[in-house]
Short mmCIF file of C-alpha atoms and ligand atoms in Angstrom, two decimals:
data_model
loop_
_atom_site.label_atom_id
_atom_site.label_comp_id
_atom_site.label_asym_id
_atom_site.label_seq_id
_atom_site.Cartn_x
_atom_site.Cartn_y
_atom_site.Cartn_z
CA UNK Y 335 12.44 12.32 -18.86
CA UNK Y 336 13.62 15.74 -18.76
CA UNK Y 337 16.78 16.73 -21.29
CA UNK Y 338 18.69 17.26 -17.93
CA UNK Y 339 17.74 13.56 -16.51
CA UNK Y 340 18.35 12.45 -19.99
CA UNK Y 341 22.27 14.57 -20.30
CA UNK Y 342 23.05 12.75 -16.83
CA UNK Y 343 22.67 9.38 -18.04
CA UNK Y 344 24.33 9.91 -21.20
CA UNK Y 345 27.30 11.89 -20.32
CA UNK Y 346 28.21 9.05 -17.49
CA UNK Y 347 27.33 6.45 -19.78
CA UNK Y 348 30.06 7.97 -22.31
CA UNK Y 349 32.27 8.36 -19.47
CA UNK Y 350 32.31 5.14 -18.67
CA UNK Y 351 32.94 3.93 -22.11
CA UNK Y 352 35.78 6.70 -22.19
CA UNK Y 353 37.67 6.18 -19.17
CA UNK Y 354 36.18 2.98 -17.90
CA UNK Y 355 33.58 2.12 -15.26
CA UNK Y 356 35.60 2.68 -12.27
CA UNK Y 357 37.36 5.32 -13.47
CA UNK Y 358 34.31 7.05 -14.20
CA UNK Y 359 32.32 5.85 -10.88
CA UNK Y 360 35.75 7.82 -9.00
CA UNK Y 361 35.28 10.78 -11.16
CA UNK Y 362 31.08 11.16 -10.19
CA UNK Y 363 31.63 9.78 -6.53
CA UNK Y 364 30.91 13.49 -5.41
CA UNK Y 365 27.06 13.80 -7.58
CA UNK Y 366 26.57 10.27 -6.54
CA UNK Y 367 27.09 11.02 -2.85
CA UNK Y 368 24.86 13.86 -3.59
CA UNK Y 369 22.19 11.54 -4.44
CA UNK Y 370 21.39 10.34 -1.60
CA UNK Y 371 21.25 13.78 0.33
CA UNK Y 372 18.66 14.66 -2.68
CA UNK Y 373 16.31 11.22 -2.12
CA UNK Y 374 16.60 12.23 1.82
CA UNK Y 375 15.92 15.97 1.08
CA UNK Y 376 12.43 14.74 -1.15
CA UNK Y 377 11.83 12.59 2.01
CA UNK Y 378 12.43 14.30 4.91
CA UNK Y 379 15.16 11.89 5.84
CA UNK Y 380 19.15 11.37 6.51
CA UNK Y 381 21.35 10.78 3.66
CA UNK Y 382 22.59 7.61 5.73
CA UNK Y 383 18.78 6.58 5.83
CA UNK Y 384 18.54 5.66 2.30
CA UNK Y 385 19.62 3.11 -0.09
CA UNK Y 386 19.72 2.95 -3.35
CA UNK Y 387 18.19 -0.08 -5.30
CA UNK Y 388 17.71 -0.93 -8.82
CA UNK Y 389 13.36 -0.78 -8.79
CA UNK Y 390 11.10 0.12 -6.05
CA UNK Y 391 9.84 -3.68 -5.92
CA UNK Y 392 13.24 -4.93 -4.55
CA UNK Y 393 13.46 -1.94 -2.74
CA UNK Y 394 10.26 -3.19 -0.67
CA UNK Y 395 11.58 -6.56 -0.81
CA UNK Y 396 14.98 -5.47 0.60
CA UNK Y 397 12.28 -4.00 3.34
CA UNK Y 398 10.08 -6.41 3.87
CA UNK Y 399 12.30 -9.52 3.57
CA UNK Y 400 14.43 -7.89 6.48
CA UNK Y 401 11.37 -8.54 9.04
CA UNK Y 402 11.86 -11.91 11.20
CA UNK Y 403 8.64 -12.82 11.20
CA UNK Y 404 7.64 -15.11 13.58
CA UNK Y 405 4.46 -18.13 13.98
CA UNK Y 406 1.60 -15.88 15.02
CA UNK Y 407 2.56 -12.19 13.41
CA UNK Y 408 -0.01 -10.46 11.71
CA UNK Y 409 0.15 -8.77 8.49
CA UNK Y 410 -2.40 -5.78 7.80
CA UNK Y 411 -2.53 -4.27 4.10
CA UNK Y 412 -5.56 -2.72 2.22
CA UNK Y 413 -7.90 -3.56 -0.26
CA UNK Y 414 -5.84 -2.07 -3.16
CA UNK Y 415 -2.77 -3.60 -2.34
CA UNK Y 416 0.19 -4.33 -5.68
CA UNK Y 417 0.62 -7.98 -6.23
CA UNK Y 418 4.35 -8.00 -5.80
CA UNK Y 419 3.41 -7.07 -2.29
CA UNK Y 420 0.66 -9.62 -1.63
CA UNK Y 421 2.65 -11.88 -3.55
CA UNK Y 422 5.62 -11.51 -1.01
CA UNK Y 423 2.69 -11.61 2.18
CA UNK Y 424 1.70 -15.24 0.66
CA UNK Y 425 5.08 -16.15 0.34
CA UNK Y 426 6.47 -15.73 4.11
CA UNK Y 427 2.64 -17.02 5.71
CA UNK Y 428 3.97 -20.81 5.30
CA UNK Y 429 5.94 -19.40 9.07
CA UNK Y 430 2.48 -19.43 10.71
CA UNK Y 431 1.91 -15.26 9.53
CA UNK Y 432 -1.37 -14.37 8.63
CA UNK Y 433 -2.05 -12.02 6.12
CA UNK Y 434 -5.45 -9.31 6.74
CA UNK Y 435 -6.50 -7.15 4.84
CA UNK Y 436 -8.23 -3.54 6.13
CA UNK Y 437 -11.82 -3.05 4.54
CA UNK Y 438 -12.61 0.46 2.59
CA UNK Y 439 -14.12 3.13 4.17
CA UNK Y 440 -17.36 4.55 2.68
CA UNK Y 441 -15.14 6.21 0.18
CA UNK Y 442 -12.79 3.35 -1.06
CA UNK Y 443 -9.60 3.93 1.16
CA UNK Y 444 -8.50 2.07 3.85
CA UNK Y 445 -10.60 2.63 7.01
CA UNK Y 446 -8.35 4.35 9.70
CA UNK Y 447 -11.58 2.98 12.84
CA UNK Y 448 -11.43 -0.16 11.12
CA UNK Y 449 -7.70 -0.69 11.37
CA UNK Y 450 -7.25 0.93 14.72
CA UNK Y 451 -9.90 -2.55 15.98
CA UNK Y 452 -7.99 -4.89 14.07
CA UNK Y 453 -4.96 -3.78 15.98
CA UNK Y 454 -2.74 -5.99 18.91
CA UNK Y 455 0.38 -6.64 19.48
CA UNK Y 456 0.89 -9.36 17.38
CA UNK Y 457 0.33 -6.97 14.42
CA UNK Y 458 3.94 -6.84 13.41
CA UNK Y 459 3.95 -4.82 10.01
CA UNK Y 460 1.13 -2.70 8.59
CA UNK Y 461 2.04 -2.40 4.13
CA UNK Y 462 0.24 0.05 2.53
CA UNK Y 463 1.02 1.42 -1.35
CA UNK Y 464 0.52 4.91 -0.94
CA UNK Y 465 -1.59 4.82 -4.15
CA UNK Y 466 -2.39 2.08 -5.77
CA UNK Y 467 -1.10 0.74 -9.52
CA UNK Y 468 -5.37 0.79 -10.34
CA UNK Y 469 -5.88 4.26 -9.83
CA UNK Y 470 -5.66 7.63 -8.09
CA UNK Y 471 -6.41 7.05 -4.40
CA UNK Y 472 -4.64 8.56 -2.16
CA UNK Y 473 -4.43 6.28 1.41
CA UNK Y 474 -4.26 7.69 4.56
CA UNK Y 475 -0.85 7.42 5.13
CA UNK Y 476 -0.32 9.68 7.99
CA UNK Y 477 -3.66 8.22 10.33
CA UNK Y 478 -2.06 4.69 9.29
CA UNK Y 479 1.94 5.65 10.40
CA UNK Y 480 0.49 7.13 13.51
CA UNK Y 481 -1.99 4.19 14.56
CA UNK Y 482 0.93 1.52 13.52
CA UNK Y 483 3.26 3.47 15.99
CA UNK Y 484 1.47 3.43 18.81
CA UNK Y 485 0.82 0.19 18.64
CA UNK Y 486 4.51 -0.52 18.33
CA UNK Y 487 4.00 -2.31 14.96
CA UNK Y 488 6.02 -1.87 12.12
CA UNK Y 489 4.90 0.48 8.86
CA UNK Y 490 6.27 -0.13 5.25
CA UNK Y 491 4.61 2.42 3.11
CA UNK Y 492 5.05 1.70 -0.68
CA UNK Y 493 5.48 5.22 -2.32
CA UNK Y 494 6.19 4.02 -5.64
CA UNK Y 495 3.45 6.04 -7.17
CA UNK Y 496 3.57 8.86 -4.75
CA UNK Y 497 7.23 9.82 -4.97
CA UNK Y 498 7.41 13.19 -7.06
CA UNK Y 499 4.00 13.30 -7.07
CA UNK Y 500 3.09 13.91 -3.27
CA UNK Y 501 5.08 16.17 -0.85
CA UNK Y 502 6.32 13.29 1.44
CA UNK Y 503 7.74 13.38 5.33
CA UNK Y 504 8.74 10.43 6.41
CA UNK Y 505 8.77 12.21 10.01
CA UNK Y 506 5.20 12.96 9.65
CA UNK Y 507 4.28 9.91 8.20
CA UNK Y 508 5.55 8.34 10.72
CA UNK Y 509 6.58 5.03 8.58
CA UNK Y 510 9.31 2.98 9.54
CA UNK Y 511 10.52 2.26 5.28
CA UNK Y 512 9.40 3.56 2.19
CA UNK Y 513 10.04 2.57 -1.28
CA UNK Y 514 10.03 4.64 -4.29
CA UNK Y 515 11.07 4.62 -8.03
CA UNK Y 516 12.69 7.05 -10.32
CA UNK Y 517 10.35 5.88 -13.50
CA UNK Y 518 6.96 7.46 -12.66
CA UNK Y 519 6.13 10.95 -11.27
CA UNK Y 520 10.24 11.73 -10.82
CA UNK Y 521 10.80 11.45 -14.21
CA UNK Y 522 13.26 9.71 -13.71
CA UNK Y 523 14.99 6.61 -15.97
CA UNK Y 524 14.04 2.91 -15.34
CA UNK Y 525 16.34 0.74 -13.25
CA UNK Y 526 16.91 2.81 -10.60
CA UNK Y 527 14.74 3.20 -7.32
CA UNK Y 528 15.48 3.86 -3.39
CA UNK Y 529 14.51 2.63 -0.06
CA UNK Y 530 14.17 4.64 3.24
CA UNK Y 531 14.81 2.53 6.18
CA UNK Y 532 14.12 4.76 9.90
CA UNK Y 533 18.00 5.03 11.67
CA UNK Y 534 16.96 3.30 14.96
CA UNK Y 535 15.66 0.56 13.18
CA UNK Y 536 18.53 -0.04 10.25
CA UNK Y 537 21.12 -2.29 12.78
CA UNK Y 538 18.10 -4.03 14.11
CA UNK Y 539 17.34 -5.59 10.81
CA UNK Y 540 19.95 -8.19 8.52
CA UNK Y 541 18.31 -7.63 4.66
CA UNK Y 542 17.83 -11.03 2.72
CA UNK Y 543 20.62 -10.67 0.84
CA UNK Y 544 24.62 -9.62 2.14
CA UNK Y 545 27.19 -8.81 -0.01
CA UNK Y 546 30.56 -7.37 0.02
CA UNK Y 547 29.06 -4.14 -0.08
CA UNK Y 548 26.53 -4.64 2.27
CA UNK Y 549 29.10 -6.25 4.97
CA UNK Y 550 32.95 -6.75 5.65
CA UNK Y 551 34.23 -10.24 5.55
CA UNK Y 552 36.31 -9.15 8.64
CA UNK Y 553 38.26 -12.60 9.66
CA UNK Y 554 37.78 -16.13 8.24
CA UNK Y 555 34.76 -16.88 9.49
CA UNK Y 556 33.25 -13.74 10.43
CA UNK Y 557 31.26 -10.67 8.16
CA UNK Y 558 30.18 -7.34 9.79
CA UNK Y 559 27.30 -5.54 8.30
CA UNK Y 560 27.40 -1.83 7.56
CA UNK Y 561 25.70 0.54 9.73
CA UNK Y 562 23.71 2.89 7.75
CA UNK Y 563 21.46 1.74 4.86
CA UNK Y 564 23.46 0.94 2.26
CA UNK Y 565 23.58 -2.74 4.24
CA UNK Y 566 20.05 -3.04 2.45
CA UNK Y 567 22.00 -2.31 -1.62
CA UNK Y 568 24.32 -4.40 -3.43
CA UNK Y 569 27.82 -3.66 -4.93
CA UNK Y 570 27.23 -3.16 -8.49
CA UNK Y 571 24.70 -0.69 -9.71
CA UNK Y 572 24.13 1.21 -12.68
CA UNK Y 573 25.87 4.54 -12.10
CA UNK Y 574 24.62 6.21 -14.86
CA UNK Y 575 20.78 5.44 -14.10
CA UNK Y 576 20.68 6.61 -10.33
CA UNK Y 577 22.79 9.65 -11.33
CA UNK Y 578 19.75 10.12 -13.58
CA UNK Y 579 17.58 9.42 -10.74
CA UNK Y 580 19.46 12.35 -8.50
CA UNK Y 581 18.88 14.86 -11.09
CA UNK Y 582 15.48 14.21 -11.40
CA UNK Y 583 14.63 14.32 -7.52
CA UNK Y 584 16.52 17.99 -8.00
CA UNK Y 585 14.43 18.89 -10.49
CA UNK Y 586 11.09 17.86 -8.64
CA UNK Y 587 12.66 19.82 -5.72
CA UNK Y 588 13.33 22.60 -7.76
CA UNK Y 589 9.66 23.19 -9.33
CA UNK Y 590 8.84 22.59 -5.84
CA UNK Y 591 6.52 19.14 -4.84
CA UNK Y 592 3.44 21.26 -3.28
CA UNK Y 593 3.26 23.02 -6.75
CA UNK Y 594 3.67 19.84 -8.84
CA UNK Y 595 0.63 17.80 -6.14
CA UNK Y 596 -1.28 21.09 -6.74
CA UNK Y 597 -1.34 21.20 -10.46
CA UNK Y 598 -1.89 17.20 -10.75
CA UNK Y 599 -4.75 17.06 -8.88
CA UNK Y 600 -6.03 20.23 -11.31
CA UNK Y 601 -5.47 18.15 -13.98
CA UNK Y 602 -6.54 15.02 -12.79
CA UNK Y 603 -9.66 16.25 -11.81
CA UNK Y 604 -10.06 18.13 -15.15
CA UNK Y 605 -9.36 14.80 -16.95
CA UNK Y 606 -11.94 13.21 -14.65
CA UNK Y 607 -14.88 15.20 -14.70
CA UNK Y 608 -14.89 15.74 -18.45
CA UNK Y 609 -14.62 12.35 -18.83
CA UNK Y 610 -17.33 11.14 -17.30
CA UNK Y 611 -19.11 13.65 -19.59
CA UNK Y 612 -18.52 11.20 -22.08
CA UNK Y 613 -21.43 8.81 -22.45
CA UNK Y 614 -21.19 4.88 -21.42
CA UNK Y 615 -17.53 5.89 -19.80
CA UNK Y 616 -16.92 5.47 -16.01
CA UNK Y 617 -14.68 6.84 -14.03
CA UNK Y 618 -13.21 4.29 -11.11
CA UNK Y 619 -10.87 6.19 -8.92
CA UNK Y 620 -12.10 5.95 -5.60
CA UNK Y 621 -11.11 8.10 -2.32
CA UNK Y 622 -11.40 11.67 -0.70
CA UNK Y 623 -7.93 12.45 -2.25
CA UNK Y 624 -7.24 11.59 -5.66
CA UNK Y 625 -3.84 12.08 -7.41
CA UNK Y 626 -2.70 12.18 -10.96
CA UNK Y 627 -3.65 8.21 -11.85
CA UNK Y 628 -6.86 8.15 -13.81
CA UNK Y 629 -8.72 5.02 -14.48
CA UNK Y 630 -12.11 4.52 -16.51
CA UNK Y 631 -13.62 2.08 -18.48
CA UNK Y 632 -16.35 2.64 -21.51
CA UNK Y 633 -19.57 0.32 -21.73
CA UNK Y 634 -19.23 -1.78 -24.65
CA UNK Y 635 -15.51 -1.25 -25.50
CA UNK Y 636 -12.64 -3.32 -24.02
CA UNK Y 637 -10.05 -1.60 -22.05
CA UNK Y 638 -7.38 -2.61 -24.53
CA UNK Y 639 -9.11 -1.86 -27.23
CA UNK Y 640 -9.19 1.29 -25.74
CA UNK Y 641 -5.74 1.55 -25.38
CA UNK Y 642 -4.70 0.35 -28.82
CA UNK Y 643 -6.83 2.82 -30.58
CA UNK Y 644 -5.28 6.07 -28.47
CA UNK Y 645 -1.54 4.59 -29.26
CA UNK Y 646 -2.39 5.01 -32.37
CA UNK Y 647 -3.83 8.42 -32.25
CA UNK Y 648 -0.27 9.25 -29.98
CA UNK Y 649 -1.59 9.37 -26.92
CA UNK Y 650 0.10 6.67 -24.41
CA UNK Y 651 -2.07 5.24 -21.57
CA UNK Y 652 -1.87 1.09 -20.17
CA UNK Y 653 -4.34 -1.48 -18.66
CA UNK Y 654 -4.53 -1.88 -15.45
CA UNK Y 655 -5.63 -5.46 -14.82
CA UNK Y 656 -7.27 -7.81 -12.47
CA UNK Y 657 -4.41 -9.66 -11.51
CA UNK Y 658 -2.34 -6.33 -10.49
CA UNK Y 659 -4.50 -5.33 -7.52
CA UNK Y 660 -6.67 -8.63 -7.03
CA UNK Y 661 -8.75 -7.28 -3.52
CA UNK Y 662 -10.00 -4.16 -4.99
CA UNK Y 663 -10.46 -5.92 -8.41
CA UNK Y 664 -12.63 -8.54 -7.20
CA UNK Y 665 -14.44 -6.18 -5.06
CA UNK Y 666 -15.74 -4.34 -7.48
CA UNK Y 667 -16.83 -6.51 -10.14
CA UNK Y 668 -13.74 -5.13 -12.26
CA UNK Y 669 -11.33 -7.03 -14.93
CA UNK Y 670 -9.53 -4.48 -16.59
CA UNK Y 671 -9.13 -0.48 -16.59
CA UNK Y 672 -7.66 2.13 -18.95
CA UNK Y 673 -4.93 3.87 -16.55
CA UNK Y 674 -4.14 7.54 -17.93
CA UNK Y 675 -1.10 9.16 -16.02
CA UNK Y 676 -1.58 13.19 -15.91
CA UNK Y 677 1.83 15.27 -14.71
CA UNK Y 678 2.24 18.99 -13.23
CA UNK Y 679 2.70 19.85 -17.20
CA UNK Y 680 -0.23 17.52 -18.85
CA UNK Y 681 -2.04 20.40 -20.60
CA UNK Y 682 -5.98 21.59 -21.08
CA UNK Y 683 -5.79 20.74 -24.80
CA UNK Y 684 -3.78 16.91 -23.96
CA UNK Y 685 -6.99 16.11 -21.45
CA UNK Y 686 -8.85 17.57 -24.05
CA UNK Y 687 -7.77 15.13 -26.94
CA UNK Y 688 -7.40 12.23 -24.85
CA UNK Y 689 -11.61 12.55 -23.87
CA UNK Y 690 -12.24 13.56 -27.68
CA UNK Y 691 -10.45 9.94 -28.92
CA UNK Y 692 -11.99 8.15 -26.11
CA UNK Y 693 -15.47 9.64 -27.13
CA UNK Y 694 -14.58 8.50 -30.69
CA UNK Y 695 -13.55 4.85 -30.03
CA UNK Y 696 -16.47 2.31 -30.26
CA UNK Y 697 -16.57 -0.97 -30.24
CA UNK Y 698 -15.16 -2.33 -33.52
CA UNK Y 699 -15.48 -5.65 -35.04
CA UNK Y 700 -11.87 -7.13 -35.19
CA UNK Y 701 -11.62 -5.38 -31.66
CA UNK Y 702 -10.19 -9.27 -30.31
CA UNK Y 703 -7.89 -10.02 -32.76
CA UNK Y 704 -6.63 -6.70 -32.25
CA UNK Y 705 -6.32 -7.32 -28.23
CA UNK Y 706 -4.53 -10.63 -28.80
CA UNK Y 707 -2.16 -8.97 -31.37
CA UNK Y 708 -0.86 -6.13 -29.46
CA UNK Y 709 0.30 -7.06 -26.52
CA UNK Y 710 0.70 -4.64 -23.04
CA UNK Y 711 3.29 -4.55 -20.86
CA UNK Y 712 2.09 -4.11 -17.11
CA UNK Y 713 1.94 -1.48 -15.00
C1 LIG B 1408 1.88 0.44 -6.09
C2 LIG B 1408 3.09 -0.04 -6.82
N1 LIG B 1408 4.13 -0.51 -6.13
C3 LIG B 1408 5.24 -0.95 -6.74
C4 LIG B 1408 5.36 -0.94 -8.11
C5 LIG B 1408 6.61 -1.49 -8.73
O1 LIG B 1408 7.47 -0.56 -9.25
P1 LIG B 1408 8.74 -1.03 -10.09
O2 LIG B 1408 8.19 -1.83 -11.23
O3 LIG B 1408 9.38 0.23 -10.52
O4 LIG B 1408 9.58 -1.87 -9.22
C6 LIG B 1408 4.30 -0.46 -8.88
C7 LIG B 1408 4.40 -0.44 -10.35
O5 LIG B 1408 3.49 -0.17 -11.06
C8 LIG B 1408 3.13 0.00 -8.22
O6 LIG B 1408 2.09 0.45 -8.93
#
């Protein structure tokens, strides 16, 4: 996070303990208004289009939970779908939904021809992540938004990834939601995330869960839900985090998102090539456009193992495994990946000593006691 981001949470988080929570919340209502017009400005949307939600996940679920599906509806996602995602497909097809997913084109996204044949009107949501949690593909959002509209079917693109990374219009994308965190390419702090929810759609839909922020008990017996998107947050939030969040969507408007998708790809593509200069070590990332998310694997050497052995030389990088994006995973005979994460300001020499400790880690003999030891967290 950025000293800035970092200042933002801080100072509220002393104000609160100063003055007290409300108090404080009253005294920031004007930057907290503010961050919604920032989210919309990143977006391409109306302030009264977004909500603000504690993590992208329930942000999507806020989203996708909304949608009445019926006995019949079809479900189209892609091959490298998150498992929160699929997880939340399997959990609503018990009401007679089926759940499809879009085969890769020759280059490992989602095939634009071979959606457009799957399509009918009993295709009520198409859910794409924008890029996937397994590496640095970037799907064709736009062909997808445009296909899903004219088939009158609904489109939930999960930009978790993508926000801060990828200039993103939610005009031209033509999606009906989008979900995004502050934690990854925004710079942002954990625990804070937003929604985007199109205006002509946000009365049509009651979210899974009301409360008295979301709706007005209005008599006895009766509630009214709000009419912008806040009907998809709840009351309490943490103030302190989403001001965070606001600051950092400034500060990736600031620098300016073309120049910070320009310089990732740079490095991204820096990282990869020189890489796969390294011998037994493959480089996984499939598509035509490839973002900052690089994933490899080295013959011989687990992926942890991999990862253990650069947290100890400093240098921070995860798993990415199986179970996280199941389709893909299967698909290509994959268990587990080492996911580095390159920004606008990841430098020559970083990439450089990253692929140096990666061309010095071999397979060493206590490698599984050290994989059992140490555990990771998940993406
Ligand atoms: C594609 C994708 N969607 C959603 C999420 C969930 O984000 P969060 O954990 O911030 O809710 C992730 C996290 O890695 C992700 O990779």
């Amino acid at each position: 996070m950025p000293q800035r981001v970092i200042d933002a949470i801080v100072d509220h988080t002393v104000l609160e303990a100063k003055i007290g929570g409300y108090e404080a919340e009253a005294a920031a209502a004007e930057r907290f208004a503010k961050v919604y017009k920032s989210a919309a400005m990143l977006l391409g949307a109306s302030p009264h289009e977004i909500a603000l939600i504690e993590n992208a996940t329930r942000a999507w679920d806020m989203a996708f939970y909304s949608i009445e599906f019926k006995q019949g509806d079809r479900i189209l996602t892609s091959m490298a779908e998150y498992a929160s995602n699929v997880i939340a497909f399997l959990h609503v097809k018990d009401r007679g939904v089926s759940v499809e997913v879009v085969p890769n084109d020759e280059h490992g996204q989602l095939s634009v021809p071979a959606l457009e044949s799957m399509l009918d009107s009993r295709v009520r949501l198409i859910a794409v992540s924008h890029m996937p949690t397994n590496g640095g593909l970037v799907q064709p959002a736009a062909e997808i938004g445009k296909l899903a509209s004219q088939n009158g079917s609904l489109f939930l693109l999960d930009a978790c990834q993508t926000a801060g990374q990828i200039p993103l219009d939610v005009e031209k994308i033509r999606c009906d939601f989008l979900s995004a965190t502050s934690r990854k390419y925004l710079r942002g702090p954990r625990g804070a995330g937003f929604l985007y929810v199109r205006s002509d759609l946000i009365e049509k839909l009651v979210p899974p869960l009301l409360d008295l922020h979301a709706a007005t008990w209005a008599t006895d017996s009766k509630f009214v839900i709000r009419e912008d998107a806040k009907r998809f947050e709840n009351w309490e939030k943490n103030y302190a985090n989403h001001l965070g969040m606001g600051v950092a969507i400034d500060l990736a408007l600031e620098i300016g998102v073309e120049r910070i998708w320009h310089q990732i790809q740079l490095q991204a593509e820096r990282l990869r090539d020189r890489l796969s200069q390294i011998a037994r070590v493959r480089v996984t990332d499939l598509g035509t456009v490839r973002g900052g998310i690089v994933t490899f694997d080295k013959e011989g050497v687990a992926p942890n193992v991999i990862v253990n052995e650069l947290h100890d030389r400093s240098i921070n990088t995860l798993t990415s495994s199986f179970n996280s994006t199941r389709f893909d995973m299967k698909a290509r005979n994959l268990t587990q990946l080492v996911r580095a994460s390159v920004h606008c300001f990841t430098t020559d020499d970083e990439i450089e000593q990253l692929c140096q400790s990666v061309e010095e880690i071999t397979a060493i003999p206590h490698s599984a006691e050290l994989s059992s030891a140490r555990s990771q967290p998940r993406s």
